[in-house]
JSON list of C-alpha atoms in Angstrom, two decimals:
[
{"chain": "A", "resi": 1482, "resn": "ASP", "atom": "CA", "xyz": [18.21, 21.47, 9.13]},
{"chain": "A", "resi": 1483, "resn": "GLY", "atom": "CA", "xyz": [15.64, 20.40, 6.52]},
{"chain": "A", "resi": 1484, "resn": "GLY", "atom": "CA", "xyz": [15.11, 16.66, 5.61]},
{"chain": "A", "resi": 1485, "resn": "ILE", "atom": "CA", "xyz": [13.37, 13.36, 6.29]},
{"chain": "A", "resi": 1486, "resn": "THR", "atom": "CA", "xyz": [13.80, 11.49, 9.08]},
{"chain": "A", "resi": 1487, "resn": "GLN", "atom": "CA", "xyz": [13.69, 7.70, 8.85]},
{"chain": "A", "resi": 1488, "resn": "SER", "atom": "CA", "xyz": [14.05, 5.59, 12.16]},
{"chain": "A", "resi": 1489, "resn": "PRO", "atom": "CA", "xyz": [15.14, 3.21, 12.84]},
{"chain": "A", "resi": 1490, "resn": "LYS", "atom": "CA", "xyz": [18.69, 2.66, 10.47]},
{"chain": "A", "resi": 1491, "resn": "TYR", "atom": "CA", "xyz": [18.61, -1.28, 11.28]},
{"chain": "A", "resi": 1492, "resn": "LEU", "atom": "CA", "xyz": [15.81, -3.09, 12.78]},
{"chain": "A", "resi": 1493, "resn": "PHE", "atom": "CA", "xyz": [15.11, -6.87, 13.67]},
{"chain": "A", "resi": 1494, "resn": "ARG", "atom": "CA", "xyz": [11.84, -8.26, 14.15]},
{"chain": "A", "resi": 1495, "resn": "LYS", "atom": "CA", "xyz": [10.63, -12.36, 15.18]},
{"chain": "A", "resi": 1496, "resn": "GLU", "atom": "CA", "xyz": [8.43, -14.08, 12.34]},
{"chain": "A", "resi": 1497, "resn": "GLY", "atom": "CA", "xyz": [4.51, -12.89, 12.87]},
{"chain": "A", "resi": 1498, "resn": "GLN", "atom": "CA", "xyz": [5.74, -9.92, 14.56]},
{"chain": "A", "resi": 1499, "resn": "ASN", "atom": "CA", "xyz": [4.45, -6.43, 13.24]},
{"chain": "A", "resi": 1500, "resn": "VAL", "atom": "CA", "xyz": [6.56, -4.04, 13.45]},
{"chain": "A", "resi": 1501, "resn": "THR", "atom": "CA", "xyz": [6.23, 0.20, 12.78]},
{"chain": "A", "resi": 1502, "resn": "LEU", "atom": "CA", "xyz": [8.72, 2.08, 10.63]},
{"chain": "A", "resi": 1503, "resn": "SER", "atom": "CA", "xyz": [8.66, 5.67, 11.12]},
{"chain": "A", "resi": 1504, "resn": "CYS", "atom": "CA", "xyz": [8.82, 8.48, 8.73]},
{"chain": "A", "resi": 1505, "resn": "GLU", "atom": "CA", "xyz": [9.39, 12.45, 9.33]},
{"chain": "A", "resi": 1506, "resn": "GLN", "atom": "CA", "xyz": [9.84, 15.12, 6.89]},
{"chain": "A", "resi": 1507, "resn": "ASN", "atom": "CA", "xyz": [10.14, 19.20, 7.41]},
{"chain": "A", "resi": 1508, "resn": "LEU", "atom": "CA", "xyz": [10.21, 19.97, 3.91]},
{"chain": "A", "resi": 1509, "resn": "ASN", "atom": "CA", "xyz": [6.49, 20.70, 3.92]},
{"chain": "A", "resi": 1510, "resn": "HIS", "atom": "CA", "xyz": [5.42, 18.67, 1.34]},
{"chain": "A", "resi": 1511, "resn": "ASP", "atom": "CA", "xyz": [2.10, 17.53, 0.70]},
{"chain": "A", "resi": 1512, "resn": "ALA", "atom": "CA", "xyz": [3.24, 14.39, -1.04]},
{"chain": "A", "resi": 1513, "resn": "MET", "atom": "CA", "xyz": [4.72, 11.23, 0.90]},
{"chain": "A", "resi": 1514, "resn": "TYR", "atom": "CA", "xyz": [6.05, 7.79, -0.03]},
{"chain": "A", "resi": 1515, "resn": "TRP", "atom": "CA", "xyz": [6.74, 4.21, 0.99]},
{"chain": "A", "resi": 1516, "resn": "TYR", "atom": "CA", "xyz": [9.49, 2.43, -1.54]},
{"chain": "A", "resi": 1517, "resn": "ARG", "atom": "CA", "xyz": [10.94, -1.36, -0.77]},
{"chain": "A", "resi": 1518, "resn": "GLN", "atom": "CA", "xyz": [14.24, -2.01, -2.15]},
{"chain": "A", "resi": 1519, "resn": "ASP", "atom": "CA", "xyz": [15.68, -5.72, -2.20]},
{"chain": "A", "resi": 1520, "resn": "PRO", "atom": "CA", "xyz": [19.26, -6.05, -3.16]},
{"chain": "A", "resi": 1521, "resn": "GLY", "atom": "CA", "xyz": [20.38, -5.62, -6.88]},
{"chain": "A", "resi": 1522, "resn": "GLN", "atom": "CA", "xyz": [16.83, -4.46, -7.61]},
{"chain": "A", "resi": 1523, "resn": "GLY", "atom": "CA", "xyz": [15.00, -0.65, -8.35]},
{"chain": "A", "resi": 1524, "resn": "LEU", "atom": "CA", "xyz": [12.49, 0.56, -5.65]},
{"chain": "A", "resi": 1525, "resn": "ARG", "atom": "CA", "xyz": [8.91, -0.34, -5.60]},
{"chain": "A", "resi": 1526, "resn": "LEU", "atom": "CA", "xyz": [6.40, 1.17, -4.31]},
{"chain": "A", "resi": 1527, "resn": "ILE", "atom": "CA", "xyz": [4.29, -0.21, -1.02]},
{"chain": "A", "resi": 1528, "resn": "TYR", "atom": "CA", "xyz": [1.87, 3.05, -0.63]},
{"chain": "A", "resi": 1529, "resn": "TYR", "atom": "CA", "xyz": [1.81, 6.91, -1.00]},
{"chain": "A", "resi": 1530, "resn": "SER", "atom": "CA", "xyz": [0.01, 9.93, 0.26]},
{"chain": "A", "resi": 1531, "resn": "GLN", "atom": "CA", "xyz": [-0.67, 13.17, -1.51]},
{"chain": "A", "resi": 1532, "resn": "ILE", "atom": "CA", "xyz": [-2.23, 14.65, 1.64]},
{"chain": "A", "resi": 1533, "resn": "VAL", "atom": "CA", "xyz": [-3.09, 14.99, 4.99]},
{"chain": "A", "resi": 1534, "resn": "ASN", "atom": "CA", "xyz": [-5.94, 11.59, 5.80]},
{"chain": "A", "resi": 1535, "resn": "ASP", "atom": "CA", "xyz": [-5.47, 10.36, 2.43]},
{"chain": "A", "resi": 1536, "resn": "PHE", "atom": "CA", "xyz": [-3.37, 7.59, 1.20]},
{"chain": "A", "resi": 1537, "resn": "GLN", "atom": "CA", "xyz": [-3.20, 4.93, -1.81]},
{"chain": "A", "resi": 1538, "resn": "LYS", "atom": "CA", "xyz": [-2.11, 1.77, -2.36]},
{"chain": "A", "resi": 1539, "resn": "GLY", "atom": "CA", "xyz": [1.20, 0.94, -4.56]},
{"chain": "A", "resi": 1540, "resn": "ASP", "atom": "CA", "xyz": [2.44, -1.87, -6.30]},
{"chain": "A", "resi": 1541, "resn": "ILE", "atom": "CA", "xyz": [2.94, -3.97, -3.97]},
{"chain": "A", "resi": 1542, "resn": "ALA", "atom": "CA", "xyz": [0.70, -3.12, -0.79]},
{"chain": "A", "resi": 1543, "resn": "GLU", "atom": "CA", "xyz": [-0.41, -6.52, 0.61]},
{"chain": "A", "resi": 1544, "resn": "GLY", "atom": "CA", "xyz": [0.72, -6.97, 3.63]},
{"chain": "A", "resi": 1545, "resn": "TYR", "atom": "CA", "xyz": [1.40, -3.04, 4.86]},
{"chain": "A", "resi": 1546, "resn": "SER", "atom": "CA", "xyz": [-0.65, -0.35, 6.16]},
{"chain": "A", "resi": 1547, "resn": "VAL", "atom": "CA", "xyz": [-0.12, 3.15, 6.60]},
{"chain": "A", "resi": 1548, "resn": "SER", "atom": "CA", "xyz": [-1.47, 6.23, 8.53]},
{"chain": "A", "resi": 1549, "resn": "ARG", "atom": "CA", "xyz": [-1.28, 10.03, 7.68]},
{"chain": "A", "resi": 1550, "resn": "GLU", "atom": "CA", "xyz": [-2.99, 12.04, 10.73]},
{"chain": "A", "resi": 1551, "resn": "LYS", "atom": "CA", "xyz": [0.13, 14.41, 10.20]},
{"chain": "A", "resi": 1552, "resn": "LYS", "atom": "CA", "xyz": [1.46, 16.38, 6.94]},
{"chain": "A", "resi": 1553, "resn": "GLU", "atom": "CA", "xyz": [4.78, 15.23, 8.50]},
{"chain": "A", "resi": 1554, "resn": "SER", "atom": "CA", "xyz": [4.39, 12.20, 9.64]},
{"chain": "A", "resi": 1555, "resn": "PHE", "atom": "CA", "xyz": [4.07, 8.79, 7.27]},
{"chain": "A", "resi": 1556, "resn": "PRO", "atom": "CA", "xyz": [4.70, 5.80, 9.17]},
{"chain": "A", "resi": 1557, "resn": "LEU", "atom": "CA", "xyz": [4.25, 2.84, 8.03]},
{"chain": "A", "resi": 1558, "resn": "THR", "atom": "CA", "xyz": [3.79, -0.85, 9.53]},
{"chain": "A", "resi": 1559, "resn": "VAL", "atom": "CA", "xyz": [5.38, -4.05, 8.23]},
{"chain": "A", "resi": 1560, "resn": "THR", "atom": "CA", "xyz": [2.35, -6.82, 9.08]},
{"chain": "A", "resi": 1561, "resn": "SER", "atom": "CA", "xyz": [2.57, -10.28, 10.10]},
{"chain": "A", "resi": 1562, "resn": "ALA", "atom": "CA", "xyz": [0.63, -10.88, 6.91]},
{"chain": "A", "resi": 1563, "resn": "GLN", "atom": "CA", "xyz": [3.73, -9.88, 4.44]},
{"chain": "A", "resi": 1564, "resn": "LYS", "atom": "CA", "xyz": [5.10, -12.98, 3.64]},
{"chain": "A", "resi": 1565, "resn": "ASN", "atom": "CA", "xyz": [8.98, -11.84, 2.52]},
{"chain": "A", "resi": 1566, "resn": "PRO", "atom": "CA", "xyz": [9.09, -8.21, 4.89]},
{"chain": "A", "resi": 1567, "resn": "THR", "atom": "CA", "xyz": [13.32, -8.35, 5.42]},
{"chain": "A", "resi": 1568, "resn": "ALA", "atom": "CA", "xyz": [14.38, -5.52, 2.88]},
{"chain": "A", "resi": 1569, "resn": "PHE", "atom": "CA", "xyz": [15.49, -1.98, 2.53]},
{"chain": "A", "resi": 1570, "resn": "TYR", "atom": "CA", "xyz": [12.45, 0.86, 2.85]},
{"chain": "A", "resi": 1571, "resn": "LEU", "atom": "CA", "xyz": [12.45, 4.08, 1.91]},
{"chain": "A", "resi": 1572, "resn": "CYS", "atom": "CA", "xyz": [10.61, 6.99, 2.74]},
{"chain": "A", "resi": 1573, "resn": "ALA", "atom": "CA", "xyz": [10.36, 9.78, 0.00]},
{"chain": "A", "resi": 1574, "resn": "SER", "atom": "CA", "xyz": [8.36, 13.24, -0.35]},
{"chain": "A", "resi": 1575, "resn": "SER", "atom": "CA", "xyz": [7.48, 15.79, -3.01]},
{"chain": "A", "resi": 1576, "resn": "ILE", "atom": "CA", "xyz": [5.48, 18.88, -3.75]},
{"chain": "A", "resi": 1577, "resn": "ARG", "atom": "CA", "xyz": [2.55, 17.50, -4.65]},
{"chain": "A", "resi": 1578, "resn": "THR", "atom": "CA", "xyz": [2.40, 16.74, -8.33]},
{"chain": "A", "resi": 1579, "resn": "SER", "atom": "CA", "xyz": [-0.20, 18.13, -10.41]},
{"chain": "A", "resi": 1580, "resn": "GLY", "atom": "CA", "xyz": [-1.33, 16.68, -14.25]},
{"chain": "A", "resi": 1581, "resn": "THR", "atom": "CA", "xyz": [2.02, 15.47, -16.07]},
{"chain": "A", "resi": 1582, "resn": "SER", "atom": "CA", "xyz": [4.22, 18.01, -13.96]},
{"chain": "A", "resi": 1583, "resn": "TYR", "atom": "CA", "xyz": [6.22, 15.78, -11.98]},
{"chain": "A", "resi": 1584, "resn": "ASN", "atom": "CA", "xyz": [8.44, 17.30, -8.98]},
{"chain": "A", "resi": 1585, "resn": "GLU", "atom": "CA", "xyz": [11.74, 15.01, -7.75]},
{"chain": "A", "resi": 1586, "resn": "GLN", "atom": "CA", "xyz": [11.58, 13.19, -5.05]},
{"chain": "A", "resi": 1587, "resn": "PHE", "atom": "CA", "xyz": [13.53, 13.58, -1.52]},
{"chain": "A", "resi": 1588, "resn": "PHE", "atom": "CA", "xyz": [14.37, 10.18, 0.03]},
{"chain": "A", "resi": 1589, "resn": "GLY", "atom": "CA", "xyz": [14.69, 9.58, 3.64]},
{"chain": "A", "resi": 1590, "resn": "PRO", "atom": "CA", "xyz": [18.16, 7.60, 5.10]},
{"chain": "A", "resi": 1591, "resn": "GLY", "atom": "CA", "xyz": [16.04, 4.15, 4.73]},
{"chain": "A", "resi": 1592, "resn": "THR", "atom": "CA", "xyz": [15.69, 1.70, 7.49]},
{"chain": "A", "resi": 1593, "resn": "ARG", "atom": "CA", "xyz": [16.96, -1.84, 7.08]},
{"chain": "A", "resi": 1594, "resn": "LEU", "atom": "CA", "xyz": [14.33, -4.63, 8.29]},
{"chain": "A", "resi": 1595, "resn": "THR", "atom": "CA", "xyz": [15.44, -7.78, 9.19]},
{"chain": "A", "resi": 1596, "resn": "VAL", "atom": "CA", "xyz": [12.91, -10.60, 9.97]},
{"chain": "A", "resi": 1597, "resn": "LEU", "atom": "CA", "xyz": [14.53, -13.71, 11.82]},
{"chain": "B", "resi": 618, "resn": "GLY", "atom": "CA", "xyz": [2.62, -3.40, -15.97]},
{"chain": "B", "resi": 619, "resn": "GLN", "atom": "CA", "xyz": [4.02, -0.69, -17.07]},
{"chain": "B", "resi": 620, "resn": "GLN", "atom": "CA", "xyz": [7.92, -0.91, -16.86]},
{"chain": "B", "resi": 621, "resn": "VAL", "atom": "CA", "xyz": [11.06, 0.53, -17.55]},
{"chain": "B", "resi": 622, "resn": "MET", "atom": "CA", "xyz": [13.91, -1.57, -18.64]},
{"chain": "B", "resi": 623, "resn": "GLN", "atom": "CA", "xyz": [17.41, -0.58, -17.60]},
{"chain": "B", "resi": 624, "resn": "ILE", "atom": "CA", "xyz": [20.61, -1.63, -18.97]},
{"chain": "B", "resi": 625, "resn": "PRO", "atom": "CA", "xyz": [23.18, -2.46, -18.01]},
{"chain": "B", "resi": 626, "resn": "GLN", "atom": "CA", "xyz": [22.52, -4.36, -14.84]},
{"chain": "B", "resi": 627, "resn": "TYR", "atom": "CA", "xyz": [26.42, -3.91, -13.82]},
{"chain": "B", "resi": 628, "resn": "GLN", "atom": "CA", "xyz": [29.23, -2.01, -15.93]},
{"chain": "B", "resi": 629, "resn": "HIS", "atom": "CA", "xyz": [32.69, -2.28, -14.76]},
{"chain": "B", "resi": 630, "resn": "VAL", "atom": "CA", "xyz": [35.01, 0.50, -16.14]},
{"chain": "B", "resi": 631, "resn": "GLN", "atom": "CA", "xyz": [38.67, 1.78, -15.53]},
{"chain": "B", "resi": 632, "resn": "GLU", "atom": "CA", "xyz": [38.73, 4.73, -13.93]},
{"chain": "B", "resi": 633, "resn": "GLY", "atom": "CA", "xyz": [38.77, 7.63, -16.72]},
{"chain": "B", "resi": 634, "resn": "GLU", "atom": "CA", "xyz": [36.85, 5.57, -18.68]},
{"chain": "B", "resi": 635, "resn": "ASP", "atom": "CA", "xyz": [33.15, 6.55, -19.85]},
{"chain": "B", "resi": 636, "resn": "PHE", "atom": "CA", "xyz": [30.06, 5.36, -18.62]},
{"chain": "B", "resi": 637, "resn": "THR", "atom": "CA", "xyz": [26.87, 4.65, -19.89]},
{"chain": "B", "resi": 638, "resn": "THR", "atom": "CA", "xyz": [23.12, 3.73, -18.75]},
{"chain": "B", "resi": 639, "resn": "TYR", "atom": "CA", "xyz": [19.92, 3.21, -21.03]},
{"chain": "B", "resi": 640, "resn": "CYS", "atom": "CA", "xyz": [16.34, 3.29, -19.67]},
{"chain": "B", "resi": 641, "resn": "ASN", "atom": "CA", "xyz": [13.82, 2.36, -22.74]},
{"chain": "B", "resi": 642, "resn": "SER", "atom": "CA", "xyz": [9.69, 1.63, -22.19]},
{"chain": "B", "resi": 643, "resn": "SER", "atom": "CA", "xyz": [7.80, 0.36, -25.26]},
{"chain": "B", "resi": 644, "resn": "THR", "atom": "CA", "xyz": [5.26, 3.81, -24.37]},
{"chain": "B", "resi": 645, "resn": "THR", "atom": "CA", "xyz": [5.36, 7.20, -24.41]},
{"chain": "B", "resi": 646, "resn": "LEU", "atom": "CA", "xyz": [7.11, 8.57, -21.45]},
{"chain": "B", "resi": 647, "resn": "SER", "atom": "CA", "xyz": [5.87, 12.07, -20.03]},
{"chain": "B", "resi": 648, "resn": "ASN", "atom": "CA", "xyz": [8.79, 12.94, -18.31]},
{"chain": "B", "resi": 649, "resn": "ILE", "atom": "CA", "xyz": [11.78, 10.85, -16.48]},
{"chain": "B", "resi": 650, "resn": "GLN", "atom": "CA", "xyz": [14.27, 11.52, -13.59]},
{"chain": "B", "resi": 651, "resn": "TRP", "atom": "CA", "xyz": [17.55, 10.04, -12.81]},
{"chain": "B", "resi": 652, "resn": "TYR", "atom": "CA", "xyz": [18.73, 9.19, -9.70]},
{"chain": "B", "resi": 653, "resn": "LYS", "atom": "CA", "xyz": [22.36, 8.25, -8.38]},
{"chain": "B", "resi": 654, "resn": "GLN", "atom": "CA", "xyz": [22.19, 5.49, -4.62]},
{"chain": "B", "resi": 655, "resn": "ARG", "atom": "CA", "xyz": [25.59, 5.47, -2.91]},
{"chain": "B", "resi": 656, "resn": "PRO", "atom": "CA", "xyz": [26.69, 2.11, -1.72]},
{"chain": "B", "resi": 657, "resn": "GLY", "atom": "CA", "xyz": [24.44, 1.89, 1.66]},
{"chain": "B", "resi": 658, "resn": "GLY", "atom": "CA", "xyz": [23.05, 5.09, 1.06]},
{"chain": "B", "resi": 659, "resn": "HIS", "atom": "CA", "xyz": [19.68, 6.29, -0.32]},
{"chain": "B", "resi": 660, "resn": "PRO", "atom": "CA", "xyz": [18.41, 7.84, -3.72]},
{"chain": "B", "resi": 661, "resn": "VAL", "atom": "CA", "xyz": [19.63, 11.18, -4.36]},
{"chain": "B", "resi": 662, "resn": "PHE", "atom": "CA", "xyz": [17.74, 13.36, -7.43]},
{"chain": "B", "resi": 663, "resn": "LEU", "atom": "CA", "xyz": [19.66, 14.24, -10.35]},
{"chain": "B", "resi": 664, "resn": "ILE", "atom": "CA", "xyz": [17.69, 15.66, -12.80]},
{"chain": "B", "resi": 665, "resn": "GLN", "atom": "CA", "xyz": [14.44, 15.60, -14.80]},
{"chain": "B", "resi": 666, "resn": "LEU", "atom": "CA", "xyz": [14.07, 15.50, -18.41]},
{"chain": "B", "resi": 667, "resn": "VAL", "atom": "CA", "xyz": [10.65, 16.41, -20.18]},
{"chain": "B", "resi": 668, "resn": "LYS", "atom": "CA", "xyz": [10.40, 17.36, -23.93]},
{"chain": "B", "resi": 669, "resn": "SER", "atom": "CA", "xyz": [11.05, 15.09, -26.84]},
{"chain": "B", "resi": 670, "resn": "GLY", "atom": "CA", "xyz": [14.84, 15.32, -27.61]},
{"chain": "B", "resi": 671, "resn": "GLU", "atom": "CA", "xyz": [15.92, 17.15, -24.64]},
{"chain": "B", "resi": 672, "resn": "VAL", "atom": "CA", "xyz": [20.02, 16.60, -23.26]},
{"chain": "B", "resi": 673, "resn": "LYS", "atom": "CA", "xyz": [20.90, 18.45, -20.25]},
{"chain": "B", "resi": 674, "resn": "LYS", "atom": "CA", "xyz": [24.26, 18.56, -18.49]},
{"chain": "B", "resi": 675, "resn": "GLN", "atom": "CA", "xyz": [25.73, 18.67, -15.37]},
{"chain": "B", "resi": 676, "resn": "LYS", "atom": "CA", "xyz": [29.44, 18.74, -15.18]},
{"chain": "B", "resi": 677, "resn": "ARG", "atom": "CA", "xyz": [31.11, 15.64, -16.59]},
{"chain": "B", "resi": 678, "resn": "LEU", "atom": "CA", "xyz": [27.10, 14.01, -17.20]},
{"chain": "B", "resi": 679, "resn": "THR", "atom": "CA", "xyz": [24.96, 14.31, -19.88]},
{"chain": "B", "resi": 680, "resn": "PHE", "atom": "CA", "xyz": [21.28, 13.01, -19.98]},
{"chain": "B", "resi": 681, "resn": "GLN", "atom": "CA", "xyz": [19.13, 12.38, -23.01]},
{"chain": "B", "resi": 682, "resn": "PHE", "atom": "CA", "xyz": [15.84, 12.03, -23.70]},
{"chain": "B", "resi": 683, "resn": "GLY", "atom": "CA", "xyz": [14.52, 10.20, -27.12]},
{"chain": "B", "resi": 684, "resn": "GLU", "atom": "CA", "xyz": [12.93, 12.11, -29.61]},
{"chain": "B", "resi": 685, "resn": "ALA", "atom": "CA", "xyz": [9.99, 9.67, -29.47]},
{"chain": "B", "resi": 686, "resn": "LYS", "atom": "CA", "xyz": [9.86, 10.27, -25.19]},
{"chain": "B", "resi": 687, "resn": "LYS", "atom": "CA", "xyz": [9.89, 6.44, -25.10]},
{"chain": "B", "resi": 688, "resn": "ASN", "atom": "CA", "xyz": [14.14, 6.20, -24.23]},
{"chain": "B", "resi": 689, "resn": "SER", "atom": "CA", "xyz": [16.87, 8.08, -22.24]},
{"chain": "B", "resi": 690, "resn": "SER", "atom": "CA", "xyz": [20.83, 7.86, -21.45]},
{"chain": "B", "resi": 691, "resn": "LEU", "atom": "CA", "xyz": [22.62, 9.22, -18.69]},
{"chain": "B", "resi": 692, "resn": "HIS", "atom": "CA", "xyz": [26.66, 9.33, -20.18]},
{"chain": "B", "resi": 693, "resn": "ILE", "atom": "CA", "xyz": [28.98, 9.78, -17.93]},
{"chain": "B", "resi": 694, "resn": "THR", "atom": "CA", "xyz": [32.64, 11.34, -19.33]},
{"chain": "B", "resi": 695, "resn": "ALA", "atom": "CA", "xyz": [35.93, 10.26, -17.73]},
{"chain": "B", "resi": 696, "resn": "THR", "atom": "CA", "xyz": [34.55, 8.37, -14.56]},
{"chain": "B", "resi": 697, "resn": "GLN", "atom": "CA", "xyz": [36.19, 9.14, -11.12]},
{"chain": "B", "resi": 698, "resn": "THR", "atom": "CA", "xyz": [35.91, 6.81, -8.16]},
{"chain": "B", "resi": 699, "resn": "THR", "atom": "CA", "xyz": [32.72, 9.52, -6.76]},
{"chain": "B", "resi": 700, "resn": "ASP", "atom": "CA", "xyz": [30.90, 8.01, -9.47]},
{"chain": "B", "resi": 701, "resn": "VAL", "atom": "CA", "xyz": [30.81, 4.86, -8.21]},
{"chain": "B", "resi": 702, "resn": "GLY", "atom": "CA", "xyz": [27.59, 3.92, -7.23]},
{"chain": "B", "resi": 703, "resn": "THR", "atom": "CA", "xyz": [23.73, 2.86, -8.79]},
{"chain": "B", "resi": 704, "resn": "TYR", "atom": "CA", "xyz": [22.26, 5.30, -11.04]},
{"chain": "B", "resi": 705, "resn": "PHE", "atom": "CA", "xyz": [18.58, 4.57, -11.52]},
{"chain": "B", "resi": 706, "resn": "CYS", "atom": "CA", "xyz": [15.95, 6.10, -14.48]},
{"chain": "B", "resi": 707, "resn": "ALA", "atom": "CA", "xyz": [12.53, 6.98, -12.50]},
{"chain": "B", "resi": 708, "resn": "ALA", "atom": "CA", "xyz": [9.54, 8.06, -15.37]},
{"chain": "B", "resi": 709, "resn": "THR", "atom": "CA", "xyz": [5.94, 8.67, -15.29]},
{"chain": "B", "resi": 710, "resn": "MET", "atom": "CA", "xyz": [3.81, 7.61, -18.19]},
{"chain": "B", "resi": 711, "resn": "ASP", "atom": "CA", "xyz": [0.75, 9.07, -17.56]},
{"chain": "B", "resi": 712, "resn": "SER", "atom": "CA", "xyz": [-1.50, 11.86, -14.63]},
{"chain": "B", "resi": 713, "resn": "ASN", "atom": "CA", "xyz": [-0.67, 9.00, -12.87]},
{"chain": "B", "resi": 714, "resn": "TYR", "atom": "CA", "xyz": [0.83, 10.44, -9.65]},
{"chain": "B", "resi": 715, "resn": "GLN", "atom": "CA", "xyz": [3.26, 6.85, -9.90]},
{"chain": "B", "resi": 716, "resn": "LEU", "atom": "CA", "xyz": [6.90, 7.22, -10.66]},
{"chain": "B", "resi": 717, "resn": "ILE", "atom": "CA", "xyz": [7.95, 3.43, -12.29]},
{"chain": "B", "resi": 718, "resn": "TRP", "atom": "CA", "xyz": [11.73, 2.52, -11.60]},
{"chain": "B", "resi": 719, "resn": "GLY", "atom": "CA", "xyz": [14.18, 1.29, -13.92]},
{"chain": "B", "resi": 720, "resn": "ALA", "atom": "CA", "xyz": [16.23, -2.24, -12.08]},
{"chain": "B", "resi": 721, "resn": "GLY", "atom": "CA", "xyz": [19.34, 0.55, -11.68]},
{"chain": "B", "resi": 722, "resn": "THR", "atom": "CA", "xyz": [23.05, 0.37, -13.65]},
{"chain": "B", "resi": 723, "resn": "LYS", "atom": "CA", "xyz": [25.63, -0.56, -11.15]},
{"chain": "B", "resi": 724, "resn": "LEU", "atom": "CA", "xyz": [29.17, 1.67, -11.69]},
{"chain": "B", "resi": 725, "resn": "ILE", "atom": "CA", "xyz": [31.79, -0.43, -10.52]},
{"chain": "B", "resi": 726, "resn": "ILE", "atom": "CA", "xyz": [35.66, 1.40, -11.00]},
{"chain": "B", "resi": 727, "resn": "LYS", "atom": "CA", "xyz": [37.82, -1.13, -11.51]},
{"chain": "B", "resi": 728, "resn": "PRO", "atom": "CA", "xyz": [41.06, -1.17, -8.77]}
]
């Protein structure tokens, strides 16, 4: 059964602690993305990766870090430098885009992070 | 930065009434995608529009891309309870790989 998995679904952390959110896909997609969604708002791009061992900052990368050591995996670390980390985090993947050809993104179920 | 404005933020309808959400940009869009997010869920891709003036239909859903490729709309005819959720547009404006997301329109069915 192909798809994207994110774990855990709910995560609670104390202020000042780093936390890593997992994202795994078995769709054989080259591109992966991390978004943040706050209540009543759209999605804001944190980081994206078009290929293994390469990733780019999105609009709100400050306080976050990622790695892309394997095609299937794109973990996101929320560091203590992120001032307001409580949010819903969504991971997505797509076939690698080229030029103006753009492909649909497939999303995981998300992780709700609450920092106490 | 580049923005896609989506209106309205909420729309309350009686079951059976129509629903429309609009996305607008001050710059020309390369293409636009539409997604649906059910309450508590994740966005699910509905459709992509690429050509100027393009109209696509999926059962009761009609998607349009403006002639100038600066606006788009999603219209649902005769809403049903299964239509409840938030509808997002997401667009690209150049060869950048980033999708720029609208803030979404939440469809609420009045009891």
